[in-house]
Every structure is written in structure tokens, then in C-alpha cells.
Amino acid sequence: MLNERKIPSTSLEAEEADSIRALATQLRVDSIRCSTSAGSGHPTSSLSAADLMAVLLTRHLRYDWEHPALQNNDHLIFSKGHASPLLYSMYRAVGVVDEDELLNTYRRFGARLQGHPTPLLPWVDVATGSLGQGLPVAVGISLAGRSLDKLPFHTWVLCGDSELAEGSIWEAIDKASYYNLGNLTAVVDVNRLGQDGPTELQWDMESYARRVEAFGAEALIIDGHDLGQIDDALRRAQSDPDQPTVILAKTIKGKGVPEIEDQNGWHGKALPADMAEKAIAALGGPSNVKVSTHPPEAGTPAITPNAQAAVTLPRWQVGEKVATRAAFGAAVSALAVRPEVVVLDGEVGNSTHAGDFKNVASERYFEIFIAEQQLVAATIGLSVRGYVAFASSFAAFLVSRPFDFIRMAGVSEVNIRLVGTHAGVEIGQDGPSQMALEDIAAMRAVHSSTVLYPADAPSTAQLVSAMADIPGISYLRATRGAYPVIYGPDEQFFAGGCKVHGASLDDQVALIGAGVTLHECLSAAEELAQAGITARVIDLYSVKPIDVDTLRRTCLETGGRIVVAEDHYAQGGIGSAVLEALAGANTPKLHIALLAVRELPGSGEPQDLLNAAGISARHIVAAARGLLMD
Amino acid sequence: MLNERKIPSTSLEAEEADSIRALATQLRVDSIRCSTSAGSGHPTSSLSAADLMAVLLTRHLRYDWEHPALQNNDHLIFSKGHASPLLYSMYRAVGVVDEDELLNTYRRFGARLQGHPTPLLPWVDVATGSLGQGLPVAVGISLAGRSLDKLPFHTWVLCGDSELAEGSIWEAIDKASYYNLGNLTAVVDVNRLGQDGPTELQWDMESYARRVEAFGAEALIIDGHDLGQIDDALRRAQSDPDQPTVILAKTIKGKGVPEIEDQNGWHGKALPADMAEKAIAALGGPSNVKVSTHPPEAGTPAITPNAQAAVTLPRWQVGEKVATRAAFGAAVSALAVRPEVVVLDGEVGNSTHAGDFKNVASERYFEIFIAEQQLVAATIGLSVRGYVAFASSFAAFLVSRPFDFIRMAGVSEVNIRLVGTHAGVEIGQDGPSQMALEDIAAMRAVHSSTVLYPADAPSTAQLVSAMADIPGISYLRATRGAYPVIYGPDEQFFAGGCKVHGASLDDQVALIGAGVTLHECLSAAEELAQAGITARVIDLYSVKPIDVDTLRRTCLETGGRIVVAEDHYAQGGIGSAVLEALAGANTPKLHIALLAVRELPGSGEPQDLLNAAGISARHIVAAARGLLMD
């Protein structure tokens, strides 16, 4: 079996080999030139993969460089994003980046040729640079091609060997195999050296192959500098429509510059000018090889998006008790009339109610099992292909386990939808490991994020529906328990809005809540009213963006007296969002009480836990009274 | 080879088998009783593993239950924390939890028998319940036994099959093999059913075994209900001192209650009272089997902690340019005189300067490669064994990739130290994928966290030294570039402190910075002084806890005029921490300007990026002037 992994070296036509060799040399020269010119970057990590990419570009990649938005184009993702000199040199070779841009803007302020690739470049699908992410995202892209639009594109991913230590890589290979992604090929540049010394497995190609095969993909071991072997492997990688391939290419870091080949200490270092000059001369000097890649294959997508499809949201009676997670399930199922809507689950679809979608559109429901990094990565990949993808799990896991993927989705500026259920101490008996209590702080701090936390079913349904068209990363936090429906079916909810209950100019205090604490605020307002204290309640269902105007006006109208109650730790959550909104030159005078979870909670009944955390109606009442006494 | 994985069933002595069987039955009965009594919990996930744990408890675990702090005790971790009914039933069987506590407090408010295990129980090392974490933490525990204290304990981990979809499990098996952890055994309860249907691999035991073997561990496949096979596998797992073992036990979910055996739809559901009664009767009713486990093996630790060892911190000249990451490396190396100090690296030790420690104490320096989840998990495991462990990587990866592990470390209330370098836009050319800009928000929201962000070398060194004795999760954020030393060697820095520069009662405005922006604030103050505006500067090196008193006093003394500048996104960071500190009943009047990163940055020179983000000296000056004009 081991022998089958090894590809025999076949001979390319001599002329073809010569032109590929010339391209590879140019990619090396350009990688050295741009990084030395920038004074930083990763030339040695580019040199090791130059032959691999030269063959891919010349003979296998199917791409119309003038029309990067074409749905039939192959995808090329540098999971080892630090090899950006190589990627950008490839762009020069195909004619979409010119020599001046490559040499004089790489890594410079304001340039699109950044240190690590981002989608500022129209040929880049997602930002990479946090290792172990490109391949998981590619799984989502390939899943779209295989299972949704059924277009004949292929997804090519260049991985580093160091990143194979990331568990996320194995989640990706596992899911690629599970979903029979024969349209996905990972090329691993096994150059033996990481940033800080040898990698864990160095050139133990057989160990890598055993791991890849055990996770269900085909493993091919090649000499990554033998053009014939590379060509054969890339061809063979496309031959089985049902199995992904991982090409394990044994390479030499710094290949082409003998004095630094396979030498430790050269990771992430540009060659000094004199060394670069000598190396470039030895390689034959700069050249101007131009490559014409194959055009994409023809094909018509099996799915046509329809953002205008009439979505009929579910309706509930005011007073009826409904969990917002159930409203999410119902609403996302209603969105299934839009053919581009897709739902991904982390093996908790029966709890999150994401599973409801399976009943109406099973072909657009993907079970990712308990692998939240891959869950979010696949969502990002589907978004790259234009799908409106919702991922959901318990909020505690959905935000924190793949937080680096969410962060990078912000750098990519892709559009994804995350729904985290079972938030806060409200979940009760399962205890603190299952309680998201830091998710709002974390999600607010992500670039391009929207953070929503509705209190009842109709507001949840409307916001879920709105999320389909919200750009960036939208996150909806849902509650485990069932609470009364507050709003009628015709009330409007949108990112940046809030709902004010019972406002009058006589209000002495404002009570701000969201999700479960909104219900506590409403109870508190009733109790205060019985004591002759008029309180308005603000349903702050949109935590980011936040309704600054309403908050400022409220401050002025209540003498700055505000109580914020949140089922979240005291740092960075809803209270902080309110303070950030009010702060500025001439911040209104504030008498504010911030009620939040301040101690580690345990198990218990939800109401006992809300009480113990000091965020239930009676604490809100006491806090309001306290502010009025000052 | 495949045959070797299978353990032949050998016969236990009949009497021994009978008593184990009686114990297993009791564990099943008690698992049903406590969960039905609580009205929630995971009995079926407990029933599948009852035979495995009965054999372990009776014949292999070496543990003094009266002295859980004994260093020679084995460790038992339920990575599948939801099987808490089984774990707590084991505690009853060994006599440390009585029937009343088990039946009447499980999952109740205020009880220590929580829905998922936490270290409120003295026999629980770490909180579990977020899947895929127990085994990675066990790697750290076993690493301590194998490489540091060299005590003869064994670490036993009960895993679920669903959690094998988590990449973190494969990071763990990989590192267990790499570090030859023959003292670690994972027992996987392959009961085929997850929460929401069949698992990915169901009972494909050979596929599991191939994965385990490819990652370097020994795989043993057994019938998880055959006591003889279990016993043999547990014995064999202890036979090789250099290779970890993964026992793959084919089991039946709900085993022992025929009507729900291997049935979907029974995950996480307590049996209704009538079903429970019938099931318990069929099992023979409640019993009172008591188990005496083997005592721990004798042995003396090879390392004796010495918290009193005299640490000589490095010294620098005021004005000298030093990166705080370099100061971290120097300080943590100075801490090496304390034999309990350990450093873990994520293959960037040459950049973070953690690698400096290797030069002085290589036997206490562990390379975890690019696997940040395992990096933090190993740190937690070492902390469980009493080591003072520092983990470091780039802040962007160190906080976000293992954020769920950090969150759970908060639930565990363990003591770990995290040092994240290369924070913020200041890193420059590498671009946004490498810039931590949400780490302060995320880390502040973690239970038990301390967040430090020093601006120069001496303050960094002192705070690194302090971290060795700070309880909970301490996080230090370090800067890439070199900046002037500000403080003399005798200044004191501590969690909860800050440094005020140039305070007088005439100050018109306060400028608050930390890390790189402190230098910008100092420049701004000079420029303002030249224009006749007196500004005080606050070095807010301790972001959590924060010096509330100094901030409030400052507010009163500057008429509430405050500028906060931070190299972090605008949500939940330093500005929010300041607002949270000031907010309350009678919040001081504020004229505040919050300067933070508000757009996605790109590559560039650090100073250009600070300018573009609007957080450099000139923006601070402008903001201060703006506040004074209002």
C-alpha cells in the first residue's frame, strides 16, 4: 500500500518542462525581489513551493484571471498565507499584477499586496495567515461545488507542513472525506523547517501519509521539485470525484538559493540586498514569463439564488411561551424558500432547533458534527461561494471554540451568520461549562460584527430573517427557556434598533435588558409602578450596532438614571456597550447600575441562578430604587 | 496488524468478575437514580461506560480517596463530562459521596455535584463539559509525570466518541505520542450515538484505530461490556512506558436498560420516574457495593517547588530601547531559579522570546508546535500538577485559537499564565491576520482573569514575575517593536496598579494609554505642554483589575476630561474598562474621547498604522484639545 502513495516520475514533454522550469525560476526570483524590496516577508517558504505552483498554474488550474467572480473558476487558497511572495509572483506571471506593484507596494501602507493575502485582491477568497484555516475553509467551498451548485470547479490549497499540527486541519480532512469532496486537493509543502526549528515530523512522509489516509483522503507522496511527479500527482488528484487528495510534497526550504537551502534561521526573513542580488543573478536574473492558464470548465449552477423570494415568517400569539431558539428554527426554516440559504449544525441541531431546517430542505443542511472550527470554516467557505449560510451550536461553544476563525472571517470581510443558543446562567442545570457568559464581549470586538439578542419569538424571527441580508458577521444569541411572546407580528426589528416600553417624559429611571433579562426588566417595571416609580424599559435587542440616539435621549429624560441587566459577565458585554454608546465629549450625567454575572455560577434552576447572579427582577428593582435615593 | 489491536477475552477470577459486575450494576442504578431525581442529565451516556469504569476502579486506578491532593495519586478525567452521573456514582462507590448527596443534590442549586464535573469536587482536576478538552489537559498532566516530577501515577481519561470529531483530540494524541506519554490512557466509549443521531464513524472501530495509530498511540479495540477484555486492555495500557494507549471500547448507549439500548432520542434525557423505577428493579434494585481502590504507588517528586527562590530580574537603562516581548523572555528566564516554573511555546519562541528560557532550563521548556489549543491545555494540565506554567505565542493566536480552553480554565479556576506578543496594528507589515485587536475584550470577559499590558521593559519584567503568583488566568500583552525604557529598576508594578505621570492639581486633561499607546500619550503630553496645556498621563498597565480609585480621582481633578488611546478595537477594550470603572451611581461627569482601532487595518510601517488608526500622539493631542474646547 505504501508504494502506491508514491508517484512514479513521468517525463513531461521537454519543451513543456523547460517552460515550467522557467516559470518556477521566475517565481523564485520575484519572491526574493519583492520581499527584499519590502525588507520583510517569507521568501524561503515561497521558494520551497515554487515548483509545485508553477506546474499547477501552467497545467491544471482552470481560471479566468480577468473575471475572478466567475462561478466556474477553480479556487486557489494559500493556507500557508505567509508564502504571499509566491502567490503575488504567480499573479504577476498571469498578468494581473505588474512588476511595479509587486516590487514597490508589497507590504507597504495602503497596498493591496499585504503581508498575508486578503480578499482586497479579487483572486483571494479568504484571508489567511492564521495557520490551519485555509484548508477548512476550502472544505466549505468544495462542499458548495459538490453538493449545491454542482459546478465543475476544483479547489486547490497550498498548505505548510507546520500547520498540520493544528487540529483544524484534521477536522477538515475528516469532513472532506465524509462529504466525498473529490473536488478538493491539498498540496502540502513539506519543507521540514518551521519558524523556530524543525517541524514535529520533519520529512517523515510516511507518517503524514498514514494520517491522511486514516482520515479518509488519498495521500500522494512526491518530490516537490520533480516537475513530472508534481504533474502526475496534480492530475491524479482530479481523477476520483469522490475522494479528496492530499499531495505530500517533500521540498527544500529556500530551494534555489544554495547557501540558505534547508537552513534553520531563515524563516520569515527577507534576504539582505547583496545576498538577494547574488541569488537572483545565479537564478538567471529577472524574467518576464507569462502564463496562460486553462479557462474554467463550462457548467450551469444547480442553484439560483433568489433574495426576493417571499418569506412567510411564523407567527405567534402575544403571551404564548416560546423559546427564542425555537423561533430561530422556525424562522430559518421559513427562509428555506430562498435557494441560497444553507444551515450547518454542530451535532446539536435538536437543541438549537437548526434541525428544523432539515425537515424542509435536507439537501441544504450539513451536519459537521462536534467540530466547531470546521463548522464556522465551512460556513465561511459557503459564503465565499455566495450562499447565505447559518451555523449554529450552543453559544458557549460556537463563539469560543472557533473564535480564531470568526476573527479571521472579520479580516476576510465575508458574510456569515452565527446563532448561539443556550446562553448565560439561564440554561440552568447543565452548569457553567455550557453557559456562554463572554460571547457578547468577544463577538462585539470582532471586525464587521453585528450582535443581536432578542427576547421573544417574533423579534427573533424577524432578526433571523434580517441576518440573511446583513453584511459581515452577524451573531444572534438565543435563550434556552420559553418566555412569553411580547410583540405582535407587525412590529419591526432591525440591526441598530431597540424597543422602548412605556416611555413618558416623567420616567424616573430606564431599565435596559436583552434576551432573558428583558423579561426581568418588564417585571421590575411593573413592581416599580406599583410603588409609584415610573420606569421605562428598553429592549436592547441590537447590541451592535446600538441605538445611540435612543440611549442618549433616555439619559436626558431620566436624569441619567439607568439600570442595565445582562446574563453575561460584567466585562465588555451589554453594560459596556451602553457606556461606549453614551461616552463622548459631554457624556450625559449618569447614575447607572450595571447588573451582570460577577461570580462563577453553578448548576440550578434558571430562576435561582438569575437571582444568585443578581440580575433578576428584584435586583433590578433594588438597583432602580438605589439610583433614585442618591 | 489489525488483529493485534483486538484484545482476546481472558477470564477474570469468577469471584472478582462477580463483584465487578455488581459494581457496574450499581453504577448503572445510581446513574439512573440521580438523573431521574434531578429531572435532567445524561444517564444513557453513563450506562454505556459503566463496565469500563467498574473495572478501572476495582483493578487499576491507584488513588487515595481521603487524600486527593496526594501527588502520587492517579488522575481520572471525564473528558465526556456529561457522564457525570457515572462519575458521581463512582464517588459513592468509593465512599466519598453518600447516597443522600448523590440523590438529593445532583444538579441542584448550590451543590458541588454539578451538571458537568468541576474542581469544586476535590477529586476533579479540571472542569469538563466542553468536549475535546479533557484529553488535551491530560496530556499536560501526564507530561508533568513523565518529564518533570517523574512520579509513577497514571492518567486515565474517559472520552466520548462524538468528541473524536474535535481537532483538539488529535492535537492531544499527537503530542502524547511525541512526548512518549506511556503514563496516559484514553478510554473511548464508542456508543455510536451522539446527541443528535449517529456519530460520524458509528461503530467503525478499525477507522478509529487507524487514526489513533497514525497519530502514534497504541490502539486497542475491545468489547466495552466484556469485563475480561476491559481488564486486559487496561493492564496492557500500562505496559509500555513510552507510548500512550487509546482503548476503543465498543459499547451500547443505554446498556442495561433494554428498551432504550442503542436507541436514538435518549441523549441527555433523564428517565421518567416510572421507567426509572422499572429499570432499577430489573437491574436488581439499589445496592451498597463499596470499592477499595489500590493505593497510589510510592515515589518522591524529582522537582521541589521553591516559591521563595531569589529571582534576580534583568535591569535596563532608562531610555534604552527594548521590546516588551524581549523583556518577557529575559524575565521568565530569570524565574527559572524557581524549579516549578515551566514554559510552553507554540513554535514561535524565537519571536516571543519564550525561547530564551530554553537556554537556561531546557528540561522545563516544551515545544507544542503550532497547536494553540493543546498549548493552553498542556499549560492547564501542568498547573493541575502544581507547576507555574507560562504559555506564549502571538497574541492573535494565543487568545483566539484556544479561547474555549481559556474559558474552561476559568470554570476550572486553575492558575495559568499566558503571554501574547505582537499585539495590535503596531506589528506592521505582517498585516491584520497577525494583529490581536480583540484579545483584551475577550480576555477581560473570562472568569478569574487578570489582564496586563505594560509599556516598557522593567514594568514587563516585574509583571511577568508577579504572574508566577497571581491566581487564576493571567494574561500579559506584549508589543513587537522596541520602545524606550521609561521606569527605573526600583519602581513597583502589580496587578491592579497604574502609574501616573506628571500629575498636578492643575491638570486639564488625563491621557490614558497602555503598551504602545502609553508612549504616544507621553509624546502627546509633551506637545500639549508646549502649547500651555497641562496633561497627566496614566500608564494603565493593569487593565483588569483596574485602579478604580486613581481613575475616579483623576476624573474629579481634570473636570472629567479623559482621552483613552488603545491599539485594540473599540469594543470591550481599555476604553470600556475605564468606563466600567467610572460608571456607577453618581458617575463623575465625563468629557471623554475613546481612541481605538475602528477600521480593518492593513500592512505598513507601525507608525503609519498607528496614525491611520487614529491612536497616535497627534490624534491624542487633537482629542485633548477638542475636549478642552467643549
CSV table of C-alpha atoms in Angstrom, one decimal, chain B residues 70-333:
chain,number,residue,atom,x,y,z
B,70,LEU,CA,-1.5,13.4,47.1
B,71,GLN,CA,0.9,13.9,44.3
B,72,ASN,CA,1.2,10.2,43.6
B,73,ASN,CA,-2.5,9.6,43.0
B,74,ASP,CA,-3.5,8.6,39.6
B,75,HIS,CA,-5.7,11.1,37.7
B,76,LEU,CA,-9.1,10.3,36.3
B,77,ILE,CA,-10.7,12.8,33.9
B,78,PHE,CA,-14.1,12.5,32.3
B,79,SER,CA,-13.5,14.2,29.0
B,80,LYS,CA,-17.1,13.3,28.3
B,81,GLY,CA,-18.2,15.4,31.3
B,82,HIS,CA,-21.8,14.8,30.6
B,83,ALA,CA,-21.4,11.3,32.0
B,84,SER,CA,-21.3,13.0,35.4
B,85,PRO,CA,-23.9,10.6,36.8
B,86,LEU,CA,-21.4,7.8,36.3
B,87,LEU,CA,-18.5,9.7,37.8
B,88,TYR,CA,-20.5,10.7,40.9
B,89,SER,CA,-21.8,7.2,41.3
B,90,MET,CA,-18.2,6.0,41.3
B,91,TYR,CA,-17.5,8.6,44.1
B,92,ARG,CA,-20.4,7.0,46.0
B,93,ALA,CA,-18.9,3.5,45.5
B,94,VAL,CA,-15.6,4.6,46.9
B,95,GLY,CA,-17.3,6.2,49.8
B,96,VAL,CA,-16.6,9.9,49.3
B,97,VAL,CA,-20.1,10.9,48.3
B,98,ASP,CA,-23.0,9.5,50.2
B,99,GLU,CA,-26.3,8.4,48.8
B,100,ASP,CA,-28.1,11.4,50.1
B,101,GLU,CA,-25.8,13.8,48.4
B,102,LEU,CA,-25.9,11.8,45.2
B,103,LEU,CA,-29.7,11.5,45.0
B,104,ASN,CA,-30.7,14.8,46.5
B,105,THR,CA,-28.2,17.4,45.4
B,106,TYR,CA,-27.1,16.4,41.9
B,107,ARG,CA,-27.7,19.4,39.6
B,108,ARG,CA,-29.3,21.4,42.4
B,109,PHE,CA,-28.6,25.0,43.1
B,110,GLY,CA,-25.6,25.4,45.4
B,111,ALA,CA,-24.5,21.8,45.1
B,112,ARG,CA,-21.0,20.6,44.2
B,113,LEU,CA,-22.4,17.7,42.2
B,114,GLN,CA,-23.0,19.9,39.2
B,115,GLY,CA,-24.3,19.0,35.8
B,116,HIS,CA,-20.8,18.6,34.5
B,117,PRO,CA,-17.8,18.0,36.8
B,118,THR,CA,-15.9,20.9,38.2
B,119,PRO,CA,-13.0,21.1,40.7
B,120,LEU,CA,-15.4,22.1,43.4
B,121,LEU,CA,-15.1,18.4,43.9
B,122,PRO,CA,-11.6,17.6,45.3
B,123,TRP,CA,-11.2,14.6,43.0
B,124,VAL,CA,-11.9,16.5,39.8
B,125,ASP,CA,-8.8,18.1,38.2
B,126,VAL,CA,-10.5,20.3,35.7
B,127,ALA,CA,-14.0,21.2,34.6
B,128,THR,CA,-15.2,19.3,31.5
B,129,GLY,CA,-18.3,19.6,29.5
B,130,SER,CA,-16.9,21.4,26.5
B,131,LEU,CA,-16.0,18.3,24.5
B,132,GLY,CA,-12.5,17.5,23.3
B,133,GLN,CA,-10.8,19.2,26.3
B,134,GLY,CA,-10.2,16.5,28.9
B,135,LEU,CA,-7.7,14.6,26.9
B,136,PRO,CA,-5.6,17.6,25.9
B,137,VAL,CA,-5.5,18.7,29.5
B,138,ALA,CA,-4.5,15.1,30.5
B,139,VAL,CA,-1.5,15.4,28.1
B,140,GLY,CA,-0.2,18.3,30.3
B,141,ILE,CA,-0.8,16.2,33.5
B,142,SER,CA,1.0,13.2,32.1
B,143,LEU,CA,3.8,15.4,30.7
B,144,ALA,CA,4.4,16.5,34.3
B,145,GLY,CA,4.7,13.0,35.5
B,146,ARG,CA,6.8,11.8,32.6
B,147,SER,CA,9.2,14.7,32.3
B,148,LEU,CA,9.2,16.8,35.4
B,149,ASP,CA,8.2,15.2,38.8
B,150,LYS,CA,8.7,11.7,37.4
B,151,LEU,CA,6.2,10.2,39.7
B,152,PRO,CA,4.6,6.9,38.9
B,153,PHE,CA,1.0,8.0,38.6
B,154,HIS,CA,-1.1,7.1,35.6
B,155,THR,CA,-3.6,9.4,33.9
B,156,TRP,CA,-6.9,7.8,32.8
B,157,VAL,CA,-9.3,9.7,30.5
B,158,LEU,CA,-12.8,8.7,29.6
B,159,CYS,CA,-13.7,10.1,26.2
B,160,GLY,CA,-16.9,10.0,24.2
B,161,ASP,CA,-16.9,9.0,20.6
B,162,SER,CA,-18.6,12.2,19.4
B,163,GLU,CA,-15.7,14.3,20.7
B,164,LEU,CA,-13.2,12.5,18.5
B,165,ALA,CA,-14.5,14.8,15.8
B,166,GLU,CA,-12.8,17.7,17.6
B,167,GLY,CA,-9.4,18.5,16.2
B,168,SER,CA,-8.2,19.1,19.7
B,169,ILE,CA,-8.3,15.4,20.4
B,170,TRP,CA,-5.9,14.8,17.6
B,171,GLU,CA,-3.6,17.5,18.7
B,172,ALA,CA,-3.6,15.7,22.1
B,173,ILE,CA,-2.9,12.2,20.8
B,174,ASP,CA,-0.2,13.7,18.6
B,175,LYS,CA,1.6,15.4,21.5
B,176,ALA,CA,1.0,12.4,23.8
B,177,SER,CA,3.0,10.3,21.3
B,178,TYR,CA,5.6,13.0,20.6
B,179,TYR,CA,6.3,13.2,24.3
B,180,ASN,CA,6.2,9.4,24.8
B,181,LEU,CA,3.4,9.6,27.4
B,182,GLY,CA,3.2,5.9,28.3
B,183,ASN,CA,1.5,7.1,31.5
B,184,LEU,CA,-1.6,8.2,29.7
B,185,THR,CA,-4.5,6.1,28.7
B,186,ALA,CA,-7.7,7.3,26.9
B,187,VAL,CA,-10.7,5.0,27.1
B,188,VAL,CA,-13.1,5.9,24.3
B,189,ASP,CA,-16.7,4.9,25.0
B,190,VAL,CA,-17.8,4.2,21.4
B,191,ASN,CA,-21.5,4.0,21.9
B,192,ARG,CA,-22.3,5.0,18.3
B,193,LEU,CA,-24.9,7.7,19.1
B,194,GLY,CA,-24.3,11.4,19.7
B,195,GLN,CA,-26.8,13.9,20.9
B,196,ASP,CA,-28.5,14.3,17.5
B,197,GLY,CA,-28.2,10.9,15.8
B,198,PRO,CA,-25.4,8.5,14.9
B,199,THR,CA,-21.8,9.7,15.1
B,200,GLU,CA,-19.7,10.1,12.1
B,201,LEU,CA,-17.9,6.8,12.3
B,202,GLN,CA,-20.6,5.0,14.4
B,203,TRP,CA,-19.0,1.6,15.3
B,204,ASP,CA,-16.3,1.6,12.6
B,205,MET,CA,-13.7,0.6,15.2
B,206,GLU,CA,-11.0,0.0,12.6
B,207,SER,CA,-11.2,3.5,11.3
B,208,TYR,CA,-10.8,4.9,14.8
B,209,ALA,CA,-7.8,2.5,15.3
B,210,ARG,CA,-6.1,3.6,12.1
B,211,ARG,CA,-6.4,7.2,13.2
B,212,VAL,CA,-5.1,6.6,16.6
B,213,GLU,CA,-2.1,4.5,15.3
B,214,ALA,CA,-1.3,7.1,12.6
B,215,PHE,CA,-1.0,9.7,15.4
B,216,GLY,CA,1.4,7.5,17.2
B,217,ALA,CA,-0.6,5.9,20.0
B,218,GLU,CA,-1.3,2.3,20.6
B,219,ALA,CA,-4.9,1.4,19.7
B,220,LEU,CA,-6.8,-1.4,21.4
B,221,ILE,CA,-10.2,-2.5,20.3
B,222,ILE,CA,-12.4,-4.2,22.9
B,223,ASP,CA,-16.0,-5.0,23.6
B,224,GLY,CA,-16.7,-2.4,26.3
B,225,HIS,CA,-19.1,-4.7,28.1
B,226,ASP,CA,-16.7,-7.7,28.4
B,227,LEU,CA,-15.1,-7.4,31.8
B,228,GLY,CA,-12.2,-9.6,30.8
B,229,GLN,CA,-11.3,-7.7,27.7
B,230,ILE,CA,-11.6,-4.4,29.6
B,231,ASP,CA,-9.3,-5.7,32.3
B,232,ASP,CA,-6.7,-6.9,29.8
B,233,ALA,CA,-6.8,-3.7,27.9
B,234,LEU,CA,-6.3,-1.6,31.0
B,235,ARG,CA,-3.4,-3.7,32.0
B,236,ARG,CA,-1.8,-3.6,28.6
B,237,ALA,CA,-2.2,0.2,28.5
B,238,GLN,CA,0.2,0.4,31.4
B,239,SER,CA,2.8,-1.9,30.0
B,240,ASP,CA,4.7,0.4,27.6
B,241,PRO,CA,6.3,3.4,29.5
B,242,ASP,CA,6.9,5.2,26.2
B,243,GLN,CA,3.7,5.0,24.3
B,244,PRO,CA,0.2,6.3,25.2
B,245,THR,CA,-2.7,4.0,24.7
B,246,VAL,CA,-6.2,4.6,23.3
B,247,ILE,CA,-8.7,1.9,24.2
B,248,LEU,CA,-11.5,1.9,21.7
B,249,ALA,CA,-14.4,0.3,23.5
B,250,LYS,CA,-17.4,-0.7,21.5
B,251,THR,CA,-20.4,-0.1,23.8
B,252,ILE,CA,-24.1,0.2,23.7
B,253,LYS,CA,-25.7,3.5,24.7
B,254,GLY,CA,-28.2,2.9,27.5
B,255,LYS,CA,-26.7,-0.5,28.2
B,256,GLY,CA,-28.6,-2.2,31.0
B,257,VAL,CA,-32.0,-0.7,30.2
B,258,PRO,CA,-33.1,-2.9,27.2
B,259,GLU,CA,-35.9,-0.6,26.0
B,260,ILE,CA,-33.6,2.3,25.3
B,261,GLU,CA,-30.4,0.4,24.4
B,262,ASP,CA,-28.9,1.8,21.2
B,263,GLN,CA,-31.9,4.0,20.7
B,264,ASN,CA,-31.6,7.4,19.2
B,265,GLY,CA,-33.5,10.2,21.0
B,266,TRP,CA,-32.3,9.3,24.6
B,267,HIS,CA,-29.3,11.5,24.8
B,268,GLY,CA,-29.3,13.9,27.7
B,269,LYS,CA,-32.6,12.8,29.0
B,270,ALA,CA,-33.4,11.5,32.4
B,271,LEU,CA,-35.7,8.5,32.5
B,272,PRO,CA,-39.2,9.4,33.6
B,273,ALA,CA,-39.9,8.1,37.2
B,274,ASP,CA,-41.9,5.1,36.1
B,275,MET,CA,-39.3,4.0,33.5
B,276,ALA,CA,-36.6,4.5,36.0
B,277,GLU,CA,-38.3,2.5,38.7
B,278,LYS,CA,-38.9,-0.4,36.3
B,279,ALA,CA,-35.3,-0.2,35.0
B,280,ILE,CA,-33.8,-0.1,38.5
B,281,ALA,CA,-35.9,-3.1,39.6
B,282,ALA,CA,-34.8,-5.1,36.5
B,283,LEU,CA,-31.2,-4.3,37.5
B,284,GLY,CA,-31.8,-5.7,40.9
B,285,GLY,CA,-32.5,-2.5,42.8
B,286,PRO,CA,-30.3,-0.2,44.7
B,287,SER,CA,-27.2,-1.7,46.3
B,288,ASN,CA,-24.4,-0.6,48.5
B,289,VAL,CA,-21.3,-2.1,47.0
B,290,LYS,CA,-18.2,-0.4,48.3
B,291,VAL,CA,-14.9,-0.4,46.5
B,292,SER,CA,-11.4,-0.1,47.8
B,293,THR,CA,-9.1,1.1,45.1
B,294,HIS,CA,-5.4,0.3,45.1
B,295,PRO,CA,-3.3,2.9,46.9
B,296,PRO,CA,-1.0,5.1,44.9
B,297,GLU,CA,2.5,3.9,44.2
B,298,ALA,CA,5.3,5.3,46.3
B,299,GLY,CA,7.7,7.8,44.8
B,300,THR,CA,9.3,11.1,45.5
B,301,PRO,CA,9.0,14.0,43.1
B,302,ALA,CA,12.1,15.0,41.2
B,303,ILE,CA,11.2,18.6,41.4
B,304,THR,CA,10.6,20.6,44.6
B,305,PRO,CA,8.9,23.9,44.1
B,306,ASN,CA,10.6,26.9,45.7
B,307,ALA,CA,8.4,30.0,45.5
B,308,GLN,CA,10.9,31.8,47.8
B,309,ALA,CA,13.9,31.4,45.5
B,310,ALA,CA,15.5,34.7,45.0
B,311,VAL,CA,14.7,35.9,41.5
B,312,THR,CA,17.0,38.5,40.0
B,313,LEU,CA,15.2,40.3,37.4
B,314,PRO,CA,17.1,41.9,34.5
B,315,ARG,CA,17.7,45.6,34.6
B,316,TRP,CA,17.7,48.2,31.8
B,317,GLN,CA,18.8,51.8,31.5
B,318,VAL,CA,16.0,54.4,31.2
B,319,GLY,CA,15.8,55.5,27.6
B,320,GLU,CA,17.2,52.2,26.2
B,321,LYS,CA,15.0,50.8,23.5
B,322,VAL,CA,13.7,47.3,24.4
B,323,ALA,CA,10.7,45.4,23.2
B,324,THR,CA,8.4,44.2,25.9
B,325,ARG,CA,8.5,40.7,24.4
B,326,ALA,CA,12.2,40.7,24.9
B,327,ALA,CA,11.7,41.8,28.5
B,328,PHE,CA,9.3,38.9,28.9
B,329,GLY,CA,11.9,36.4,27.6
B,330,ALA,CA,14.5,37.8,30.0
B,331,ALA,CA,12.2,37.9,33.0
B,332,VAL,CA,10.8,34.4,32.5
B,333,SER,CA,14.3,33.1,32.2
